Coordinates of C-alpha atoms in Angstrom, one line a residue:
Chain A
M188 CA 119.3 90.1 90.4
T189 CA 115.8 90.9 91.5
L190 CA 116.9 93.0 94.4
Q191 CA 119.0 95.1 92.0
S192 CA 116.8 98.2 92.4
S193 CA 116.6 98.2 96.2
V194 CA 120.2 97.5 96.3
S195 CA 121.3 100.4 94.0
Q196 CA 119.0 102.7 96.0
L197 CA 120.6 101.7 99.3
A198 CA 124.1 101.7 97.9
S199 CA 126.4 104.6 98.9
A200 CA 127.1 107.3 96.4
Q201 CA 130.6 106.1 95.9
D202 CA 129.4 103.0 94.2
G203 CA 127.4 105.0 91.8
A204 CA 130.3 107.2 90.9
A205 CA 132.7 104.2 90.4
K206 CA 130.3 102.7 87.8
S207 CA 130.3 105.6 85.3
A208 CA 133.4 106.0 83.4
S209 CA 133.0 109.5 82.2
P210 CA 132.8 112.2 84.8
P211 CA 129.2 113.2 85.5
R212 CA 128.3 116.5 83.7
L213 CA 125.3 119.0 84.2
D214 CA 123.1 119.5 81.2
W215 CA 120.1 121.8 81.4
W216 CA 117.5 119.3 80.1
S217 CA 118.2 116.9 83.1
I218 CA 118.0 119.6 85.6
A219 CA 114.8 120.9 84.2
A220 CA 113.3 117.4 84.3
I221 CA 114.4 116.5 87.8
A222 CA 114.1 120.1 89.5
P223 CA 110.2 120.1 90.0
A224 CA 110.1 116.7 91.8
V225 CA 113.3 117.6 93.9
L226 CA 111.9 121.1 94.7
I227 CA 108.6 119.8 95.9
L228 CA 110.4 117.2 98.1
L229 CA 112.9 119.9 99.4
G230 CA 109.7 121.7 100.4
F231 CA 108.7 118.7 102.7
L232 CA 112.3 118.5 103.9
F233 CA 112.0 122.1 105.0
L234 CA 108.6 121.3 106.7
F235 CA 110.3 118.4 108.5
F236 CA 113.1 120.6 109.8
Y237 CA 110.4 123.3 110.8
G238 CA 108.7 120.5 112.7
V239 CA 112.0 119.7 114.5
F240 CA 112.4 123.3 115.4
Q241 CA 108.8 123.4 116.7
S242 CA 109.7 120.7 119.0
L243 CA 112.0 123.2 120.7
T244 CA 109.3 125.8 121.2
D245 CA 106.4 126.2 123.5
L246 CA 104.0 126.4 120.5
K247 CA 100.2 125.9 121.5
F248 CA 97.2 126.4 119.5
G249 CA 95.9 129.9 119.6
R250 CA 99.0 131.3 121.4
P251 CA 100.1 134.5 119.8
L252 CA 103.8 134.5 121.1
V253 CA 106.0 131.4 120.6
H254 CA 109.1 131.1 122.7
F255 CA 112.3 129.1 121.9
I256 CA 112.7 126.9 125.0
G257 CA 115.5 124.6 123.9
L258 CA 115.1 121.0 125.1
T259 CA 112.4 121.6 127.7
N260 CA 109.9 119.7 125.9
Y261 CA 112.2 116.7 125.8
A262 CA 113.4 117.1 129.4
A263 CA 109.7 117.3 130.5
L264 CA 108.8 114.2 128.5
I265 CA 111.5 111.9 129.7
K266 CA 110.4 112.5 133.4
T267 CA 106.9 111.0 132.7
D268 CA 106.1 107.5 132.9
D269 CA 103.7 107.9 130.0
F270 CA 106.5 108.8 127.7
W271 CA 108.6 105.6 128.5
N272 CA 105.5 103.6 128.4
S273 CA 104.9 104.9 124.8
V274 CA 108.6 104.1 123.8
R275 CA 108.2 100.7 125.1
A276 CA 104.7 100.2 123.3
T277 CA 106.3 101.3 119.9
L278 CA 109.2 98.9 120.4
V279 CA 107.0 96.0 121.5
Y280 CA 104.6 96.4 118.7
A281 CA 107.0 96.8 115.9
G282 CA 109.6 94.3 117.2
S283 CA 107.1 91.4 117.8
A284 CA 105.1 92.1 114.7
V285 CA 108.2 92.2 112.4
L286 CA 109.7 89.1 114.0
A287 CA 106.5 87.0 113.7
E288 CA 105.9 88.3 110.1
A289 CA 109.4 87.3 109.0
V290 CA 108.9 83.6 110.4
L291 CA 105.4 83.2 109.0
G292 CA 106.5 85.0 105.8
V293 CA 109.1 82.3 105.2
A294 CA 106.7 79.6 106.0
L295 CA 104.0 81.0 103.7
A296 CA 106.5 81.5 100.9
K297 CA 107.8 78.0 101.0
L298 CA 104.4 76.7 101.1
F299 CA 103.4 78.7 97.9
A300 CA 106.7 77.7 96.3
T301 CA 105.6 74.1 96.4
E302 CA 103.4 75.1 93.4
V303 CA 100.7 72.6 94.2
F304 CA 97.4 73.2 92.5
L305 CA 95.9 75.5 95.2
A306 CA 99.1 77.4 95.5
R307 CA 99.1 78.5 91.8
V308 CA 95.3 79.4 92.0
M309 CA 95.3 81.2 95.2
R310 CA 98.6 83.3 94.5
P311 CA 96.5 86.6 94.0
V312 CA 95.0 86.2 97.6
I313 CA 98.4 86.7 99.1
L314 CA 98.2 90.3 97.8
L315 CA 94.8 91.0 99.4
P316 CA 95.6 92.4 102.9
L317 CA 98.4 94.6 101.4
V318 CA 96.1 96.5 99.0
L319 CA 93.3 97.3 101.7
P320 CA 93.5 100.6 103.3
P321 CA 95.1 100.3 106.7
M322 CA 92.2 102.1 108.2
S323 CA 89.7 99.6 106.6
V324 CA 91.7 96.7 108.1
A325 CA 91.7 98.3 111.5
L326 CA 87.9 98.8 111.5
M327 CA 87.4 95.4 109.9
W328 CA 89.2 93.7 112.9
T329 CA 87.3 96.0 115.3
T330 CA 84.1 94.6 114.4
M331 CA 85.5 91.1 114.2
M332 CA 87.1 91.5 117.7
D333 CA 84.0 92.7 119.4
P334 CA 83.7 91.1 122.8
Q335 CA 80.0 90.5 122.6
S336 CA 79.2 89.8 118.9
G337 CA 82.6 89.4 117.3
I338 CA 83.2 86.4 115.0
L339 CA 86.7 85.7 116.5
N340 CA 85.1 84.9 119.9
Y341 CA 82.7 82.5 118.1
L342 CA 85.4 80.8 116.3
L343 CA 87.3 80.3 119.4
S344 CA 84.2 79.0 121.2
L345 CA 84.0 76.4 118.5
V346 CA 87.3 74.9 119.5
G347 CA 86.3 75.2 123.2
M348 CA 88.0 78.4 124.1
G349 CA 86.5 81.1 126.3
R350 CA 85.7 84.8 125.3
F351 CA 88.4 87.4 124.9
A352 CA 87.9 91.1 125.2
W353 CA 90.6 91.6 122.5
I354 CA 91.2 95.3 122.0
S355 CA 88.9 96.3 124.8
D356 CA 91.2 94.8 127.6
P357 CA 94.5 96.4 128.5
A358 CA 96.0 92.9 129.1
T359 CA 95.2 91.6 125.5
A360 CA 95.0 95.0 123.4
M361 CA 98.7 94.9 122.4
I362 CA 98.7 91.4 121.3
S363 CA 95.5 91.9 119.4
L364 CA 97.1 94.9 117.4
V365 CA 100.2 92.8 116.7
L366 CA 97.9 90.0 115.4
I367 CA 96.2 92.5 113.0
D368 CA 99.5 93.9 111.9
I369 CA 100.7 90.1 111.3
W370 CA 97.6 89.3 109.3
T371 CA 98.1 92.5 107.2
Y372 CA 101.9 92.4 106.6
T373 CA 103.0 88.8 106.5
P374 CA 102.0 88.7 102.7
F375 CA 104.7 91.6 102.3
F376 CA 107.5 89.2 103.5
T377 CA 106.0 86.3 101.6
L378 CA 106.1 88.1 98.3
I379 CA 109.7 89.3 98.7
I380 CA 111.0 85.9 100.1
F381 CA 109.0 84.1 97.3
A382 CA 111.1 86.2 94.7
G383 CA 114.2 85.2 96.6
L384 CA 113.3 81.5 96.6
Q385 CA 112.7 81.7 92.9
G386 CA 116.1 83.3 92.3
I387 CA 117.8 80.3 93.8
N388 CA 119.4 78.2 91.1
E389 CA 117.8 74.7 90.6
E390 CA 121.2 73.2 90.4
I391 CA 122.3 74.1 93.8
R392 CA 119.3 72.3 95.2
E393 CA 120.0 69.3 93.1
A394 CA 123.6 69.3 94.1
A395 CA 122.5 69.2 97.8
R396 CA 120.1 66.4 96.9
V397 CA 122.6 64.4 95.2
N398 CA 124.9 64.7 98.1
G399 CA 122.4 63.2 100.3
A400 CA 120.9 66.3 101.9
K401 CA 117.4 65.8 103.4
G402 CA 114.6 68.4 102.7
W403 CA 115.1 70.2 106.0
A404 CA 118.9 70.3 105.7
T405 CA 118.6 71.6 102.2
F406 CA 116.3 74.4 103.5
L407 CA 118.4 75.2 106.7
Y408 CA 121.8 75.1 105.2
I409 CA 121.4 76.0 101.5
E410 CA 118.2 77.9 101.0
L411 CA 117.9 79.9 104.2
P412 CA 121.4 81.6 104.0
L413 CA 120.4 82.4 100.3
I414 CA 117.1 84.1 101.2
A415 CA 118.4 85.8 104.3
P416 CA 119.2 89.0 102.6
Y417 CA 115.6 89.1 101.2
I418 CA 114.1 88.5 104.7
L419 CA 116.3 91.3 106.1
I420 CA 115.6 93.8 103.3
A421 CA 111.8 93.1 103.9
A422 CA 112.4 93.5 107.7
V423 CA 114.2 96.9 107.1
F424 CA 111.0 98.2 105.2
R425 CA 108.6 96.7 107.6
L426 CA 110.5 97.9 110.7
I427 CA 110.4 101.4 109.5
E428 CA 106.7 101.3 108.7
S429 CA 105.5 99.6 111.9
L430 CA 107.6 101.9 114.1
N431 CA 105.7 104.6 112.3
Q432 CA 102.3 102.8 112.4
F433 CA 99.5 105.1 113.1
D434 CA 96.4 104.1 111.1
I435 CA 95.9 100.6 112.5
I436 CA 96.5 101.6 116.1
F437 CA 94.4 104.7 115.9
G438 CA 91.5 103.0 114.0
T439 CA 91.3 100.2 116.7
T440 CA 92.2 101.5 120.1
Q441 CA 93.4 105.2 119.8
G442 CA 96.1 104.2 122.2
G443 CA 93.8 102.7 124.9
P444 CA 92.5 101.0 126.9
G445 CA 94.4 103.0 129.5
N446 CA 97.9 103.4 128.1
S447 CA 98.3 99.9 126.9
T448 CA 98.8 100.5 123.1
S449 CA 99.6 104.3 123.3
V450 CA 102.7 104.2 120.7
L451 CA 104.6 107.3 120.0
S452 CA 102.8 108.3 116.8
V453 CA 99.4 108.1 118.4
R454 CA 100.5 110.0 121.4
A455 CA 102.0 112.6 119.4
Y456 CA 98.7 113.1 117.4
I457 CA 96.7 113.4 120.7
T458 CA 99.2 115.8 122.3
A459 CA 99.3 117.9 119.2
F460 CA 95.8 117.8 117.8
Q461 CA 93.6 117.0 120.9
N462 CA 95.6 118.7 123.7
L463 CA 96.8 121.3 121.1
A464 CA 100.2 121.3 122.3
F465 CA 102.0 121.4 118.9
G466 CA 105.6 121.8 120.4
R467 CA 105.2 118.8 122.7
G468 CA 103.6 116.7 119.9
A469 CA 106.4 117.4 117.6
A470 CA 108.9 116.5 120.3
L471 CA 107.2 113.1 120.5
M472 CA 107.6 112.7 116.6
V473 CA 111.2 113.6 116.8
V474 CA 111.8 110.9 119.3
N475 CA 109.8 108.4 117.1
W476 CA 111.8 109.5 114.1
I477 CA 115.1 108.9 115.9
I478 CA 114.0 105.4 117.0
V479 CA 113.0 104.7 113.3
L480 CA 116.3 105.9 112.2
A481 CA 118.3 103.8 114.7
G482 CA 116.2 100.8 113.9
A483 CA 116.6 101.2 110.1
F484 CA 120.3 101.8 110.4
L485 CA 120.8 98.6 112.6
T486 CA 118.8 96.4 110.2
V487 CA 120.5 97.8 107.1
K488 CA 123.9 97.1 108.6
L489 CA 122.9 93.6 109.3
W490 CA 121.5 93.2 105.8
R491 CA 124.8 94.3 104.3
Y492 CA 126.8 92.0 106.5
V493 CA 124.5 89.1 105.6
R494 CA 124.6 90.0 101.9
Q495 CA 128.4 90.1 101.9
R496 CA 128.7 86.7 103.6
V497 CA 126.4 85.1 101.0
S498 CA 127.8 86.5 97.9
Chain B
M174 CA 111.3 72.3 93.1
R175 CA 108.9 70.1 91.0
L176 CA 109.9 66.7 92.4
N177 CA 107.4 63.9 92.5
R178 CA 105.4 64.0 95.5
S179 CA 103.2 61.2 96.8
G180 CA 99.5 61.9 96.6
S181 CA 99.0 62.2 100.3
T182 CA 101.8 64.8 100.7
N183 CA 100.0 66.7 97.7
I184 CA 96.7 66.7 99.4
A185 CA 98.2 67.8 102.7
L186 CA 100.0 70.6 101.0
N187 CA 96.9 71.8 99.1
L188 CA 95.0 71.6 102.4
L189 CA 97.6 73.8 104.1
V190 CA 97.6 76.3 101.2
G191 CA 93.7 76.4 101.3
I192 CA 93.7 77.2 105.1
C193 CA 96.3 80.0 104.6
A194 CA 94.2 81.4 101.8
L195 CA 91.1 81.3 103.8
T196 CA 92.7 83.0 106.7
L197 CA 93.7 85.9 104.4
A198 CA 90.4 86.0 102.6
F199 CA 87.8 85.3 105.4
P200 CA 87.8 88.6 107.1
L201 CA 86.8 90.2 103.9
I202 CA 84.0 87.7 103.2
W203 CA 82.8 88.1 106.8
I204 CA 82.6 91.9 106.3
L205 CA 80.8 91.5 103.0
L206 CA 78.2 89.3 104.7
M207 CA 78.0 91.7 107.5
S208 CA 77.2 94.6 105.3
L209 CA 74.3 92.7 103.8
K210 CA 72.7 91.9 107.3
Q211 CA 70.3 93.8 109.5
Q212 CA 71.1 95.3 112.7
G213 CA 69.7 92.5 114.7
E214 CA 71.3 89.8 112.8
V215 CA 74.7 91.4 113.3
M216 CA 74.3 91.2 117.1
A217 CA 73.0 87.7 117.1
W218 CA 74.8 85.0 118.8
P219 CA 76.0 82.5 117.4
P220 CA 76.8 84.7 114.3
K221 CA 74.6 83.9 111.4
F222 CA 76.0 82.6 108.2
I223 CA 72.6 82.2 106.4
F224 CA 70.1 85.1 106.2
S225 CA 68.2 87.0 103.7
P226 CA 70.4 89.8 102.3
T227 CA 69.5 93.4 102.4
L228 CA 71.1 96.5 100.7
E229 CA 69.5 98.7 103.5
N230 CA 72.9 99.5 104.9
F231 CA 74.3 100.8 101.6
R232 CA 71.2 102.9 101.2
V233 CA 71.8 104.4 104.8
L234 CA 75.4 105.1 103.8
F235 CA 74.5 107.0 100.6
D236 CA 71.1 108.3 101.1
A237 CA 72.0 111.3 103.4
A238 CA 68.5 112.9 103.1
Q239 CA 66.5 109.7 104.2
A240 CA 69.0 108.5 106.8
G241 CA 67.1 110.1 109.6
A242 CA 64.2 107.8 109.2
T243 CA 65.7 104.6 109.5
S244 CA 66.1 102.1 112.4
Y245 CA 69.6 103.6 113.1
G246 CA 68.1 106.5 114.8
T247 CA 68.9 110.1 113.8
I248 CA 72.4 109.6 112.7
K249 CA 72.9 111.0 109.2
V250 CA 75.7 109.7 107.1
D251 CA 76.9 111.2 104.0
F252 CA 79.4 108.8 102.6
L253 CA 79.2 110.0 98.8
T254 CA 81.1 113.2 99.5
P255 CA 84.1 111.5 101.1
V256 CA 84.2 109.0 98.3
T257 CA 84.1 111.7 95.7
N258 CA 86.9 113.6 97.8
S259 CA 89.1 110.5 97.9
V260 CA 88.7 109.8 94.1
A261 CA 89.3 113.4 93.2
I262 CA 92.4 113.7 95.5
A263 CA 93.8 110.3 94.3
L264 CA 93.4 111.1 90.8
G265 CA 94.8 114.5 91.2
S266 CA 97.8 113.1 93.1
V267 CA 98.4 110.5 90.4
F268 CA 98.2 113.1 87.6
V269 CA 100.7 115.5 89.4
S270 CA 103.0 112.7 90.4
M271 CA 103.2 111.3 86.8
L272 CA 103.8 114.8 85.4
L273 CA 106.7 115.6 87.9
G274 CA 107.9 112.2 88.8
V275 CA 108.5 110.3 85.4
P276 CA 110.9 112.9 83.9
A277 CA 112.8 112.8 87.1
G278 CA 112.8 108.9 87.0
Y279 CA 114.2 109.1 83.5
V280 CA 117.1 111.4 84.3
L281 CA 118.0 109.1 87.5
A282 CA 117.9 106.1 85.2
R283 CA 119.7 107.3 82.1
R284 CA 121.7 110.6 82.5
D285 CA 125.0 111.1 84.4
I286 CA 124.4 114.0 86.5
P287 CA 126.4 114.9 89.7
M288 CA 125.2 113.4 92.9
K289 CA 122.8 111.1 91.2
E290 CA 122.8 108.4 93.8
D291 CA 122.4 111.0 96.5
I292 CA 119.4 112.5 94.9
A293 CA 117.9 109.0 94.3
F294 CA 118.4 108.2 97.9
F295 CA 117.0 111.4 99.0
I296 CA 113.9 111.0 97.1
L297 CA 113.4 107.3 98.2
G298 CA 114.0 108.4 101.8
F299 CA 110.6 110.3 101.8
R300 CA 109.0 106.9 101.5
F301 CA 109.8 106.4 105.0
A302 CA 109.2 110.1 106.2
P303 CA 107.4 110.5 109.4
A304 CA 104.3 111.9 108.1
L305 CA 103.1 113.3 111.3
L306 CA 106.2 115.4 111.9
V307 CA 105.6 117.0 108.4
V308 CA 102.1 117.6 109.2
I309 CA 102.3 119.3 112.5
P310 CA 104.0 122.4 111.0
L311 CA 101.9 122.0 107.8
F312 CA 98.8 122.3 109.8
N313 CA 99.7 125.9 110.8
V314 CA 101.1 126.7 107.4
F315 CA 97.9 125.6 105.7
Q316 CA 95.8 127.6 108.0
T317 CA 97.8 130.6 107.2
I318 CA 97.8 130.4 103.5
G319 CA 94.3 129.1 103.1
L320 CA 95.2 125.6 101.7
Y321 CA 93.5 123.9 104.6
D322 CA 90.6 121.7 103.5
T323 CA 91.1 122.3 99.8
Y324 CA 91.7 119.8 97.1
L325 CA 94.7 121.7 96.0
G326 CA 96.3 121.5 99.4
M327 CA 95.4 117.8 99.6
I328 CA 96.9 116.9 96.3
W329 CA 100.0 118.9 97.2
V330 CA 100.5 117.1 100.5
Y331 CA 99.7 113.6 99.0
Q332 CA 102.9 114.2 96.9
V333 CA 105.0 113.3 100.0
V334 CA 103.6 109.8 99.5
T335 CA 103.1 109.3 95.8
L336 CA 106.0 111.3 94.2
P337 CA 108.8 109.4 95.7
M338 CA 107.1 106.1 94.7
I339 CA 106.6 107.2 91.1
V340 CA 110.1 108.5 90.7
W341 CA 111.4 105.4 92.0
L342 CA 109.2 103.1 90.1
S343 CA 109.6 104.7 86.7
R344 CA 113.4 104.7 87.3
S345 CA 113.3 101.0 87.7
Y346 CA 111.0 100.5 84.7
I347 CA 113.2 102.6 82.5
E348 CA 116.3 100.7 83.7
D349 CA 114.6 97.6 82.4
I350 CA 114.4 99.0 78.8
P351 CA 117.7 98.2 76.9
K352 CA 119.7 101.4 76.5
D353 CA 120.9 100.2 73.0
I354 CA 117.4 101.0 71.6
E355 CA 117.8 104.7 72.6
E356 CA 121.4 104.7 71.4
A357 CA 120.5 103.2 68.0
A358 CA 117.8 105.8 67.5
A359 CA 120.3 108.7 68.4
M360 CA 122.8 107.3 66.1
D361 CA 120.2 107.5 63.3
G362 CA 119.9 111.2 64.0
A363 CA 116.7 111.3 66.2
K364 CA 116.7 114.2 68.6
P365 CA 116.5 113.3 72.3
V366 CA 112.9 114.5 72.7
R367 CA 111.8 112.3 69.7
V368 CA 113.6 109.4 71.2
I369 CA 111.7 109.7 74.4
L370 CA 108.3 110.4 72.8
H371 CA 108.3 107.9 70.2
I372 CA 110.6 105.1 71.6
V373 CA 110.8 105.3 75.4
L374 CA 107.2 106.2 76.3
P375 CA 105.6 103.5 74.2
L376 CA 107.8 100.8 75.8
L377 CA 107.2 102.4 79.2
K378 CA 103.4 102.6 78.8
P379 CA 102.5 99.2 80.6
G380 CA 104.8 99.9 83.4
L381 CA 103.5 103.6 83.9
I382 CA 99.8 102.3 84.0
G383 CA 100.8 99.8 86.6
A384 CA 102.7 102.5 88.6
S385 CA 99.6 104.8 88.4
L386 CA 97.3 102.0 89.7
L387 CA 99.7 101.6 92.6
I388 CA 100.1 105.3 93.5
F389 CA 96.3 105.6 93.3
L390 CA 96.1 102.9 95.8
L391 CA 98.6 104.6 98.1
A392 CA 96.5 107.9 97.9
W393 CA 93.4 105.9 98.5
H394 CA 95.0 104.3 101.6
N395 CA 96.1 107.5 103.2
F396 CA 94.4 108.5 106.5
A397 CA 96.4 110.6 108.6
L398 CA 97.2 113.4 106.2
G399 CA 93.3 113.7 105.5
L400 CA 92.5 113.5 109.3
I401 CA 94.5 116.4 110.1
L402 CA 94.4 118.7 107.0
S403 CA 90.9 118.6 105.9
S404 CA 87.2 118.6 107.2
T405 CA 84.8 118.8 104.4
K406 CA 87.2 117.6 101.9
A407 CA 88.2 114.6 104.1
P408 CA 88.9 111.3 102.3
V409 CA 86.9 108.2 102.7
T410 CA 89.3 106.6 105.3
V411 CA 88.5 109.5 107.7
A412 CA 84.7 109.1 107.2
L413 CA 85.0 105.5 107.9
L414 CA 86.2 106.1 111.4
K415 CA 83.4 108.5 112.0
L416 CA 80.9 105.6 111.3
L417 CA 82.3 103.9 114.4
N418 CA 80.3 106.2 116.6
P419 CA 81.0 105.5 120.3
G420 CA 78.0 104.2 122.1
V421 CA 76.1 103.4 119.0
Q422 CA 76.5 99.9 117.5
F423 CA 76.8 101.0 113.9
Y424 CA 78.5 97.9 112.6
P425 CA 76.4 96.9 109.6
V426 CA 76.6 100.4 108.0
M427 CA 80.2 100.6 108.8
A428 CA 80.6 97.2 107.1
A429 CA 79.0 98.6 104.1
G430 CA 81.4 101.5 104.1
L431 CA 84.3 99.1 104.6
V432 CA 83.1 97.2 101.4
V433 CA 83.0 100.3 99.5
T434 CA 86.6 101.3 100.5
M435 CA 87.9 97.7 99.9
I436 CA 86.2 97.1 96.5
I437 CA 88.5 99.5 94.7
P438 CA 91.7 97.9 95.7
V439 CA 90.2 94.4 95.0
I440 CA 89.3 95.7 91.4
L441 CA 92.9 97.0 91.1
I442 CA 94.4 93.6 92.0
V443 CA 92.4 92.1 89.2
M444 CA 93.6 94.8 86.8
G445 CA 97.3 94.8 87.5
Q446 CA 98.5 92.0 89.9
R447 CA 102.1 91.9 88.6
H448 CA 102.5 95.7 88.8
L449 CA 101.1 96.0 92.3
E450 CA 103.3 93.1 93.5
R451 CA 106.3 95.0 92.1
G452 CA 105.5 98.2 93.5
L453 CA 104.3 97.0 96.9
T454 CA 107.5 95.1 97.4
F455 CA 109.7 98.1 96.2
G456 CA 110.9 96.3 93.1
A457 CA 111.9 93.0 94.8
V458 CA 109.4 91.2 92.6
K459 CA 109.7 91.8 88.9

């Protein structure tokens, strides 16, 4: 019920055509109303394809003549370790963040669904990390993760743990970034799963209880399958966004130290706008985009499969 | 869901919720404290929780003319311009997106046009467009046609973020309005334009206000577009990053800048929590 909008957006065109009995017709009012928005977005689509085209050229800043060089940019890229390191960093960052957020999101949603006094009062706090600019989040954590004066090291010292260099150490930089992503976007899962939990019929839970199911069993065998589609649709959205993540990583480490957090989007920015090799930068973004597409495709497939099994 | 819990379970659950809420809120509280500290106090170990607050950092942030004379050395900060830029660009983006997006949302919700779902999917797809791939060619285009570093150019490029969102949100809000109301009015002989102006729009108003809060927020968040396509018209998120000057521990002033960028979203939560939840979760929460 509550996922209606997302579902209808993601449903294939055939579903839409099957719903309307009368054949669709053109009327000029509708076209006039929808045309400006579609035209503007078509403009961006054109730019997108122009970007894909640029990835096949040797475009550099200030170079008067641009040559079409086919897949040379890509061929050069896949020969470098840096490129594969970036692919790995992108996958590790997005994969571990989304996985952890899904688990913690379920826990947090269950906790707030208990509707104890504080859960009702503190509900708006869940929204807090989501409404902050990602760049502010990044810089906020940069100050807190400062090796010398950061509050995080102080809090750890209170429980008897030594100091970490967090984002300044190649060994801990990636995990620190994932932690920031988890803090910021776990609430996204929580909100969606919370909606899923509220959609579950109270009678189902009651029936399970009458049949003698314990709390854990009810959750594992009744609730979890029912909220699984919600978890997965949230995972689709988050996976796309974290594979594209730029702000948080650029704001904290800019890909460093060394190459430890150099995800594809950050490497593409540095290649295009600091080394001024636009063609090469565009090629990196195209690779990133293909990964996003593949990731989204797989999770949407999984989501559809799970949704069919549930309903 | 509302079963009778024992008192101790209740206390434990409250405690857990409290810890989670504190984890989410603490970083903001800490930054707020930091923005009220002096440079020496920020670097102190162990960190100070009790100190005499000062507004000096905010003065440095906004008082461009005087900034050279502070204990921070000769670094001049002009934070007012980026704040103005961000507000102008965000308001402009909201205005343009509403103007173009709401009619499109209405058509997608109510009219049977060919390839309706394809168009809707096409529009939603931009929510996940790789912004950088669009920006690389746009950088050259903007330089050529003179839109680089202009409000007009920025508002136009922000549409890639805000327009799909408003089309999609207004469509979902319009679908929530019972179709019968419109059909009844049409039956009584009202023209389609009158139906929309006098019946649909008033019912849609709360939803549209919520949606505009959300897309203002999205525009406020944006960093990459401003970083690449502007310099003097750069938004506040780009100016923030410049406060993190390598080699200079500029933390308290940056904390003040962070407070400025974060206070507007916090105000927006207070104004429209339900609407933001709906928008941020792509309509999963109603």
